[in-house]
CSV table of C-alpha atoms and ligand atoms in Angstrom, one decimal:
chain,number,residue,atom,x,y,z
X,1,MET,CA,93.2,85.6,43.5
X,2,THR,CA,95.7,84.8,46.2
X,3,THR,CA,94.0,83.1,49.3
X,4,ILE,CA,95.7,83.6,52.5
X,5,ARG,CA,94.8,80.9,55.0
X,6,GLN,CA,93.6,82.2,58.4
X,7,THR,CA,94.0,80.5,61.8
X,8,SER,CA,91.0,80.0,64.1
X,9,GLY,CA,91.0,79.0,67.8
X,10,PRO,CA,88.5,77.8,70.4
X,11,PRO,CA,85.4,79.8,70.9
X,12,ALA,CA,86.2,80.7,74.5
X,13,THR,CA,89.0,81.3,77.1
X,14,GLN,CA,89.7,81.0,80.7
X,15,ILE,CA,92.3,81.7,83.3
X,16,LEU,CA,94.0,78.4,84.2
X,17,GLY,CA,96.1,79.3,87.1
X,18,VAL,CA,97.6,82.3,88.9
X,19,GLY,CA,100.7,83.1,90.9
X,20,SER,CA,102.5,85.9,92.5
X,21,TYR,CA,105.8,87.0,94.0
X,22,GLN,CA,106.8,89.8,96.5
X,23,PRO,CA,110.3,90.7,97.6
X,24,GLU,CA,111.2,89.8,101.1
X,25,ARG,CA,111.9,93.3,102.5
X,26,ILE,CA,108.8,94.8,104.2
X,27,VAL,CA,109.0,98.6,104.5
X,28,THR,CA,106.6,100.2,107.0
X,29,ASN,CA,105.3,103.7,107.1
X,30,ASP,CA,107.4,104.4,110.2
X,31,GLU,CA,110.5,103.5,108.2
X,32,LEU,CA,109.7,105.9,105.4
X,33,SER,CA,108.9,108.6,108.0
X,34,GLN,CA,112.6,108.4,109.1
X,35,ILE,CA,113.8,109.5,105.7
X,36,MET,CA,111.1,112.0,104.6
X,37,ASP,CA,108.6,114.4,106.1
X,38,THR,CA,105.6,112.0,106.5
X,39,SER,CA,103.8,109.8,109.1
X,40,ASP,CA,102.2,106.5,109.5
X,41,GLN,CA,98.9,108.3,110.2
X,42,TRP,CA,99.1,110.5,107.1
X,43,ILE,CA,99.8,107.6,104.8
X,44,ARG,CA,97.1,105.3,106.3
X,45,ASP,CA,94.5,108.2,106.1
X,46,ARG,CA,95.3,109.3,102.6
X,47,VAL,CA,96.2,106.2,100.8
X,48,GLY,CA,95.4,103.2,103.1
X,49,ILE,CA,98.9,101.7,102.9
X,50,VAL,CA,100.3,100.1,106.1
X,51,GLU,CA,103.3,98.4,104.6
X,52,ARG,CA,104.7,97.6,101.1
X,53,ARG,CA,107.6,95.4,99.7
X,54,PHE,CA,110.8,96.8,98.2
X,55,ALA,CA,113.0,94.6,96.1
X,56,ALA,CA,116.7,94.1,96.9
X,57,LYS,CA,119.2,96.2,94.9
X,58,ASP,CA,120.2,93.2,92.8
X,59,GLU,CA,116.7,91.8,92.4
X,60,ARG,CA,115.4,92.6,89.0
X,61,LEU,CA,112.0,92.9,87.5
X,62,VAL,CA,112.8,89.9,85.4
X,63,ASP,CA,113.6,87.8,88.5
X,64,MET,CA,110.3,88.7,90.1
X,65,ALA,CA,108.4,87.9,86.9
X,66,VAL,CA,110.1,84.5,86.6
X,67,GLU,CA,108.9,83.6,90.2
X,68,ALA,CA,105.3,84.7,89.7
X,69,GLY,CA,105.2,83.1,86.2
X,70,SER,CA,106.5,79.7,87.4
X,71,LYS,CA,103.9,79.7,90.3
X,72,ALA,CA,101.1,80.4,87.9
X,73,LEU,CA,102.2,77.5,85.7
X,74,SER,CA,102.3,75.1,88.5
X,75,ASP,CA,99.0,76.5,89.8
X,76,ALA,CA,97.6,75.5,86.4
X,77,GLY,CA,99.2,72.2,86.5
X,78,LEU,CA,101.1,73.0,83.3
X,79,GLU,CA,104.6,72.7,82.0
X,80,PRO,CA,106.6,75.4,80.4
X,81,SER,CA,106.2,73.5,77.1
X,82,ASP,CA,102.4,74.0,77.4
X,83,VAL,CA,102.8,77.7,76.8
X,84,ASP,CA,103.9,79.3,73.5
X,85,THR,CA,103.4,83.1,74.3
X,86,VAL,CA,104.7,85.2,77.1
X,87,ILE,CA,103.4,88.8,77.7
X,88,VAL,CA,105.0,90.9,80.4
X,89,PRO,CA,103.0,94.0,81.1
X,90,ASN,CA,105.2,96.5,82.8
X,91,CYS,CA,106.5,100.2,82.8
X,92,THR,CA,109.6,100.0,84.7
X,93,MET,CA,112.2,97.9,82.7
X,94,PRO,CA,115.4,99.7,83.1
X,95,SER,CA,116.0,99.8,79.3
X,96,PRO,CA,113.5,98.9,76.5
X,97,ILE,CA,115.7,96.3,74.9
X,98,PRO,CA,116.0,93.4,75.5
X,99,ASN,CA,112.4,93.1,76.6
X,100,ALA,CA,111.5,91.4,79.8
X,101,ALA,CA,109.3,88.7,78.2
X,102,ALA,CA,112.0,87.1,76.1
X,103,GLN,CA,114.3,86.8,79.1
X,104,VAL,CA,111.4,85.5,81.4
X,105,ALA,CA,110.3,82.9,78.8
X,106,ASP,CA,113.9,81.6,78.5
X,107,ARG,CA,114.4,81.5,82.2
X,108,ILE,CA,111.2,79.7,82.7
X,109,GLY,CA,111.9,77.3,80.0
X,110,VAL,CA,109.3,78.3,77.4
X,111,LYS,CA,111.0,77.4,74.2
X,112,ALA,CA,110.9,79.8,71.2
X,113,ALA,CA,108.1,81.7,72.9
X,114,GLY,CA,106.3,84.7,71.3
X,115,ALA,CA,107.4,87.2,73.8
X,116,PHE,CA,106.6,90.8,74.2
X,117,ASP,CA,106.3,93.5,76.9
X,118,LEU,CA,103.1,95.6,77.0
X,119,ASN,CA,103.1,99.1,78.5
X,120,ALA,CA,99.8,100.5,79.5
X,121,ALA,CA,101.2,101.5,82.9
X,122,CYS,CA,98.9,100.4,85.8
X,123,ALA,CA,96.2,99.3,83.3
X,124,GLY,CA,98.8,96.9,81.8
X,125,PHE,CA,97.5,93.6,83.3
X,126,CYS,CA,93.9,94.0,82.0
X,127,TYR,CA,95.3,95.1,78.6
X,128,ALA,CA,97.4,92.0,78.5
X,129,LEU,CA,94.7,89.8,79.7
X,130,GLY,CA,92.5,91.0,76.8
X,131,VAL,CA,95.3,90.5,74.2
X,132,ALA,CA,96.0,87.1,75.6
X,133,SER,CA,92.3,85.9,75.4
X,134,ASP,CA,92.1,87.2,71.8
X,135,LEU,CA,95.4,85.6,70.8
X,136,VAL,CA,94.0,82.2,72.0
X,137,LYS,CA,90.6,82.7,70.4
X,138,SER,CA,92.2,83.7,67.1
X,139,GLY,CA,94.4,80.5,67.1
X,140,SER,CA,97.6,82.6,67.2
X,141,SER,CA,98.6,81.1,70.5
X,142,GLN,CA,97.6,78.0,72.4
X,143,ARG,CA,98.3,79.2,75.9
X,144,VAL,CA,99.6,82.5,77.1
X,145,LEU,CA,101.4,83.4,80.3
X,146,VAL,CA,100.7,86.9,81.3
X,147,ILE,CA,103.1,88.5,84.0
X,148,GLY,CA,102.5,91.8,85.4
X,149,ALA,CA,105.9,92.7,87.0
X,150,GLU,CA,107.3,96.0,88.3
X,151,LYS,CA,110.3,97.4,90.1
X,152,LEU,CA,108.9,100.8,90.9
X,153,THR,CA,111.7,101.6,93.4
X,154,ASP,CA,114.0,102.0,90.5
X,155,VAL,CA,111.9,104.9,89.1
X,156,VAL,CA,110.7,106.6,92.3
X,157,ASP,CA,112.7,109.3,94.0
X,158,PRO,CA,113.2,107.6,97.5
X,159,VAL,CA,112.7,110.8,99.3
X,160,ASP,CA,109.8,112.2,97.2
X,161,ARG,CA,107.0,111.9,99.7
X,162,ALA,CA,104.2,112.2,97.1
X,163,ASN,CA,105.3,109.0,95.4
X,164,ALA,CA,107.7,107.1,97.6
X,165,ILE,CA,104.9,106.2,100.0
X,166,ILE,CA,102.7,104.8,97.3
X,167,PHE,CA,104.8,102.6,94.9
X,168,ALA,CA,106.2,99.2,95.6
X,169,ASP,CA,107.6,96.2,93.8
X,170,GLY,CA,106.2,92.8,92.9
X,171,ALA,CA,104.8,90.5,90.2
X,172,GLY,CA,101.6,88.6,89.6
X,173,ALA,CA,100.8,86.2,86.8
X,174,ALA,CA,98.0,84.4,85.1
X,175,VAL,CA,97.9,81.5,82.5
X,176,VAL,CA,95.2,82.0,79.8
X,177,GLY,CA,94.0,79.0,77.8
X,178,PRO,CA,91.1,77.5,75.8
X,179,ALA,CA,87.7,76.9,77.4
X,180,ASP,CA,84.5,75.2,76.5
X,181,GLU,CA,82.4,78.0,78.0
X,182,PRO,CA,83.5,81.7,78.0
X,183,ARG,CA,85.2,82.4,81.4
X,184,ILE,CA,86.9,85.7,80.3
X,185,GLY,CA,84.7,88.5,79.0
X,186,PRO,CA,85.5,91.0,76.4
X,187,VAL,CA,88.0,93.8,77.4
X,188,VAL,CA,86.7,97.3,77.5
X,189,TRP,CA,89.7,99.7,77.2
X,190,GLY,CA,90.6,103.2,76.2
X,191,SER,CA,92.7,106.2,77.1
X,192,ALA,CA,92.5,109.9,78.0
X,193,GLY,CA,95.5,111.3,76.3
X,194,ASP,CA,94.5,114.8,77.1
X,195,LEU,CA,95.5,114.1,80.7
X,196,VAL,CA,98.9,112.7,79.6
X,197,ASP,CA,100.8,115.1,81.8
X,198,THR,CA,99.2,114.1,85.0
X,199,ILE,CA,101.5,111.0,85.4
X,200,TYR,CA,104.9,110.9,83.6
X,201,MET,CA,108.4,109.7,83.8
X,202,ARG,CA,110.9,111.7,81.7
X,203,GLU,CA,114.1,110.2,80.3
X,204,HIS,CA,113.8,107.1,82.5
X,205,LYS,CA,114.3,109.0,85.6
X,206,TYR,CA,111.6,109.5,88.3
X,207,ILE,CA,107.8,109.3,88.2
X,208,TYR,CA,105.9,112.5,88.9
X,209,GLN,CA,102.1,112.9,89.1
X,210,GLU,CA,99.5,115.5,89.8
X,211,GLY,CA,98.0,113.5,92.7
X,212,GLN,CA,94.7,115.3,93.0
X,213,SER,CA,93.9,115.4,89.2
X,214,VAL,CA,94.6,111.6,89.0
X,215,PHE,CA,92.5,111.0,92.2
X,216,ARG,CA,89.6,113.0,90.7
X,217,TRP,CA,89.8,111.1,87.4
X,218,ALA,CA,90.0,107.8,88.9
X,219,THR,CA,87.1,108.4,91.4
X,220,THR,CA,84.7,109.6,88.7
X,221,LYS,CA,85.7,107.9,85.4
X,222,ILE,CA,86.6,104.3,86.4
X,223,ALA,CA,83.4,103.0,87.9
X,224,PRO,CA,81.5,103.7,84.7
X,225,ILE,CA,84.2,101.8,82.7
X,226,ALA,CA,83.9,98.9,85.1
X,227,GLN,CA,80.2,98.9,84.5
X,228,ARG,CA,80.7,98.9,80.7
X,229,ALA,CA,82.9,95.7,81.1
X,230,VAL,CA,80.0,94.1,83.0
X,231,GLU,CA,77.6,95.0,80.2
X,232,ALA,CA,80.0,93.9,77.5
X,233,ALA,CA,80.0,90.4,79.1
X,234,GLY,CA,76.2,90.3,79.1
X,235,LEU,CA,76.0,90.3,82.9
X,236,SER,CA,74.6,92.7,85.5
X,237,LEU,CA,76.4,94.3,88.4
X,238,ALA,CA,74.5,92.0,90.8
X,239,ASP,CA,76.3,88.9,89.1
X,240,ILE,CA,79.7,90.2,90.3
X,241,ASP,CA,81.2,88.3,93.4
X,242,VAL,CA,84.6,90.1,93.5
X,243,LEU,CA,85.9,93.6,92.5
X,244,ILE,CA,89.6,94.0,91.9
X,245,PRO,CA,90.4,97.6,90.8
X,246,HIS,CA,94.1,98.5,90.3
X,247,GLN,CA,95.5,98.9,93.8
X,248,ALA,CA,96.4,102.7,93.3
X,249,ASN,CA,95.1,104.1,96.6
X,250,LEU,CA,92.6,102.5,99.0
X,251,ARG,CA,90.5,105.6,98.9
X,252,ILE,CA,90.1,105.2,95.1
X,253,VAL,CA,89.3,101.5,95.4
X,254,GLU,CA,86.7,102.2,98.0
X,255,ALA,CA,85.1,105.0,95.9
X,256,ILE,CA,84.8,102.6,92.8
X,257,GLY,CA,83.2,99.9,95.0
X,258,LYS,CA,80.7,102.4,96.5
X,259,LYS,CA,79.7,103.8,93.2
X,260,LEU,CA,79.2,100.3,91.7
X,261,LYS,CA,77.1,99.3,94.8
X,262,ALA,CA,75.0,102.5,94.1
X,263,LYS,CA,74.4,101.2,90.6
X,264,GLY,CA,73.3,97.7,91.5
X,265,ALA,CA,76.3,95.7,92.7
X,266,ARG,CA,75.6,93.6,95.8
X,267,GLU,CA,76.4,94.7,99.3
X,268,ASP,CA,78.4,91.6,99.9
X,269,LEU,CA,80.5,92.4,96.9
X,270,VAL,CA,84.1,91.6,98.0
X,271,VAL,CA,86.4,94.4,97.1
X,272,ALA,CA,90.2,93.9,96.9
X,273,ASP,CA,92.2,95.8,99.5
X,274,ASP,CA,95.6,94.3,98.8
X,275,ILE,CA,97.2,97.7,98.6
X,276,VAL,CA,97.2,97.8,102.5
X,277,HIS,CA,100.0,95.3,102.7
X,278,SER,CA,101.4,95.5,99.1
X,279,GLY,CA,101.3,99.1,98.1
X,280,ASN,CA,100.7,100.2,94.5
X,281,THR,CA,102.6,97.8,92.2
X,282,SER,CA,101.2,99.1,88.9
X,283,SER,CA,100.9,96.2,86.3
X,284,ALA,CA,101.4,93.7,89.1
X,285,SER,CA,98.7,94.9,91.4
X,286,ILE,CA,95.6,93.1,90.0
X,287,PRO,CA,97.1,89.6,89.7
X,288,LEU,CA,98.9,90.0,93.0
X,289,ALA,CA,95.6,90.9,94.8
X,290,LEU,CA,93.8,88.0,93.0
X,291,ASP,CA,96.5,85.5,94.2
X,292,HIS,CA,96.5,86.9,97.8
X,293,MET,CA,92.7,86.9,97.9
X,294,ARG,CA,92.6,83.2,96.7
X,295,GLN,CA,95.1,82.3,99.4
X,296,LYS,CA,93.1,84.0,102.1
X,297,GLY,CA,89.8,82.4,100.9
X,298,ARG,CA,88.3,85.7,99.9
X,299,VAL,CA,88.1,84.5,96.2
X,300,SER,CA,86.9,81.0,95.5
X,301,SER,CA,87.1,78.9,92.3
X,302,GLY,CA,84.1,79.9,90.1
X,303,ASP,CA,83.6,83.5,91.6
X,304,VAL,CA,82.8,86.1,89.0
X,305,VAL,CA,85.5,88.8,89.2
X,306,LEU,CA,85.4,92.2,87.7
X,307,ALA,CA,89.0,93.6,87.2
X,308,VAL,CA,89.7,97.2,86.2
X,309,GLY,CA,93.1,98.8,85.7
X,310,PHE,CA,93.9,102.5,85.2
X,311,GLY,CA,97.0,104.7,85.3
X,312,ALA,CA,99.5,106.7,83.3
X,313,GLY,CA,98.4,107.5,79.8
X,314,LEU,CA,96.0,108.0,81.2
X,315,SER,CA,95.0,104.4,80.1
X,316,TYR,CA,92.3,102.0,81.4
X,317,ALA,CA,91.0,98.7,80.7
X,318,GLY,CA,88.6,96.3,82.4
X,319,GLN,CA,86.9,92.8,82.0
X,320,ILE,CA,85.1,90.1,83.7
X,321,PHE,CA,86.7,86.7,84.4
X,322,VAL,CA,85.8,83.6,86.4
X,323,ALA,CA,88.3,82.8,89.1
X,324,PRO,CA,90.2,79.5,88.5
G,1,COA,C1,99.2,111.5,96.1
G,1,COA,C2,98.1,111.7,97.1
G,1,COA,C3,98.2,110.7,98.1
G,1,COA,C4,98.4,113.0,97.7
G,1,COA,O1,97.4,113.3,98.6
G,1,COA,P1,96.5,114.7,98.6
G,1,COA,O2,95.5,114.7,99.6
G,1,COA,O3,96.1,115.0,97.1
G,1,COA,O4,97.7,115.6,99.0
G,1,COA,P2,98.2,117.0,98.3
G,1,COA,O5,99.2,116.7,97.2
G,1,COA,O6,97.0,117.8,97.9
G,1,COA,O7,98.9,117.6,99.5
G,1,COA,C5,98.2,117.9,100.8
G,1,COA,C6,99.1,118.2,101.8
G,1,COA,O8,99.8,117.1,102.3
G,1,COA,C7,101.2,117.1,102.1
G,1,COA,N1,101.7,115.9,101.7
G,1,COA,C8,101.8,115.3,100.5
G,1,COA,N2,102.4,114.1,100.6
G,1,COA,C9,102.6,113.9,101.9
G,1,COA,C10,103.1,112.8,102.7
G,1,COA,N3,103.5,111.7,102.1
G,1,COA,N4,103.1,113.0,104.0
G,1,COA,C11,102.6,114.0,104.6
G,1,COA,N5,102.2,115.1,104.0
G,1,COA,C12,102.2,115.0,102.7
G,1,COA,C13,101.4,118.2,101.0
G,1,COA,O9,102.6,118.9,101.0
G,1,COA,C14,100.2,119.2,101.3
G,1,COA,O10,100.7,120.0,102.4
G,1,COA,P3,100.2,121.5,102.4
G,1,COA,O11,98.7,121.6,102.5
G,1,COA,O12,100.8,122.0,103.7
G,1,COA,O13,100.7,122.2,101.2
G,1,COA,C15,96.7,111.6,96.4
G,1,COA,O14,96.5,112.8,95.6
G,1,COA,C16,96.6,110.5,95.6
G,1,COA,O15,96.5,109.3,96.1
G,1,COA,N6,96.3,110.6,94.3
G,1,COA,C17,96.1,109.6,93.3
G,1,COA,C18,97.4,109.0,92.9
G,1,COA,C19,97.5,107.7,92.4
G,1,COA,O16,96.6,106.9,92.8
G,1,COA,N7,98.3,107.5,91.4
G,1,COA,C20,98.5,106.3,90.9
G,1,COA,C21,97.7,106.1,89.6
G,1,COA,S1,98.0,104.6,89.0
């Protein structure tokens, strides 16, 4: 019988470094209220956003991903040649080919990288982190650069007050590599395809969503999924130091935190609120929040982080990791 050799990798993985990038231009709620019927107060009250960043016209998703990815590599103390695979979770590439990952890998200097984009909308980063960890453990990759990057301003009607107030641009990255002890837990993922019509983008034009249906789904379904990710890692909610839900809406983030505290998470659980100054950056929001929270000292090396992404699909994914 033909014997096909199998690869095998290290028993465990870890995040070795993180990095992020935001465009220069800060857009306040007051600026938006000059071009659509909204107000600073309405936006703060309903979604918790104070300001967000919009990319320049000629600034591409790939450009932002290169910046974030390069910073993650230097945070990890690695060279491009130390990485063999690049994954760019995103849902806003202007056209499906060529993918972002091959361009980003080439620009960063990762030679002959395994390179692919992954689209699970706002759940993309957690999906990609799960895939990256399994690629390393299986021996298919040595180290993987995961870069959530989005230029949502390309796909949002600039005067649609239901969406233009929420979405923003940016990129966040993590390098995944081998570890002696497990520092990334199993990914818990899934989808609710019966709700596929609640967030959609037709013919690469603009995003539309049924805000209230998405809000209800996120505030009821995501906390139990986050809890499953904790159980899958063999931990309890009391072990969690930091919660980083996808930064969709501050009210959703707070509701998830409250539910997890009611189920046993500690009162001093640090809950990410990066959306306040970054807006909703889809696949980029979790690594962007992680990097900003490290810079501000809200996340320290060794902290146990629970991340959970959710969005169009509707898709969701979550896992535990130890902060680098
Ligand atoms: C989009 C969202 C902010 C809208 O808030 P909401 O409270 O559900 O608002 P509604 O759509 O029910 O509208 C309520 C009223 O506010 C108005 N409104 C909507 N957007 C507005 C805005 N930006 N400024 C001012 N008023 C606004 C509506 O026209 C409506 O007015 P009416 O009562 O006179 O008809 C909210 O539903 C939400 O955040 N949902 C989750 C979306 C999300 O996170 N998506 C990303 C998932 S990855």
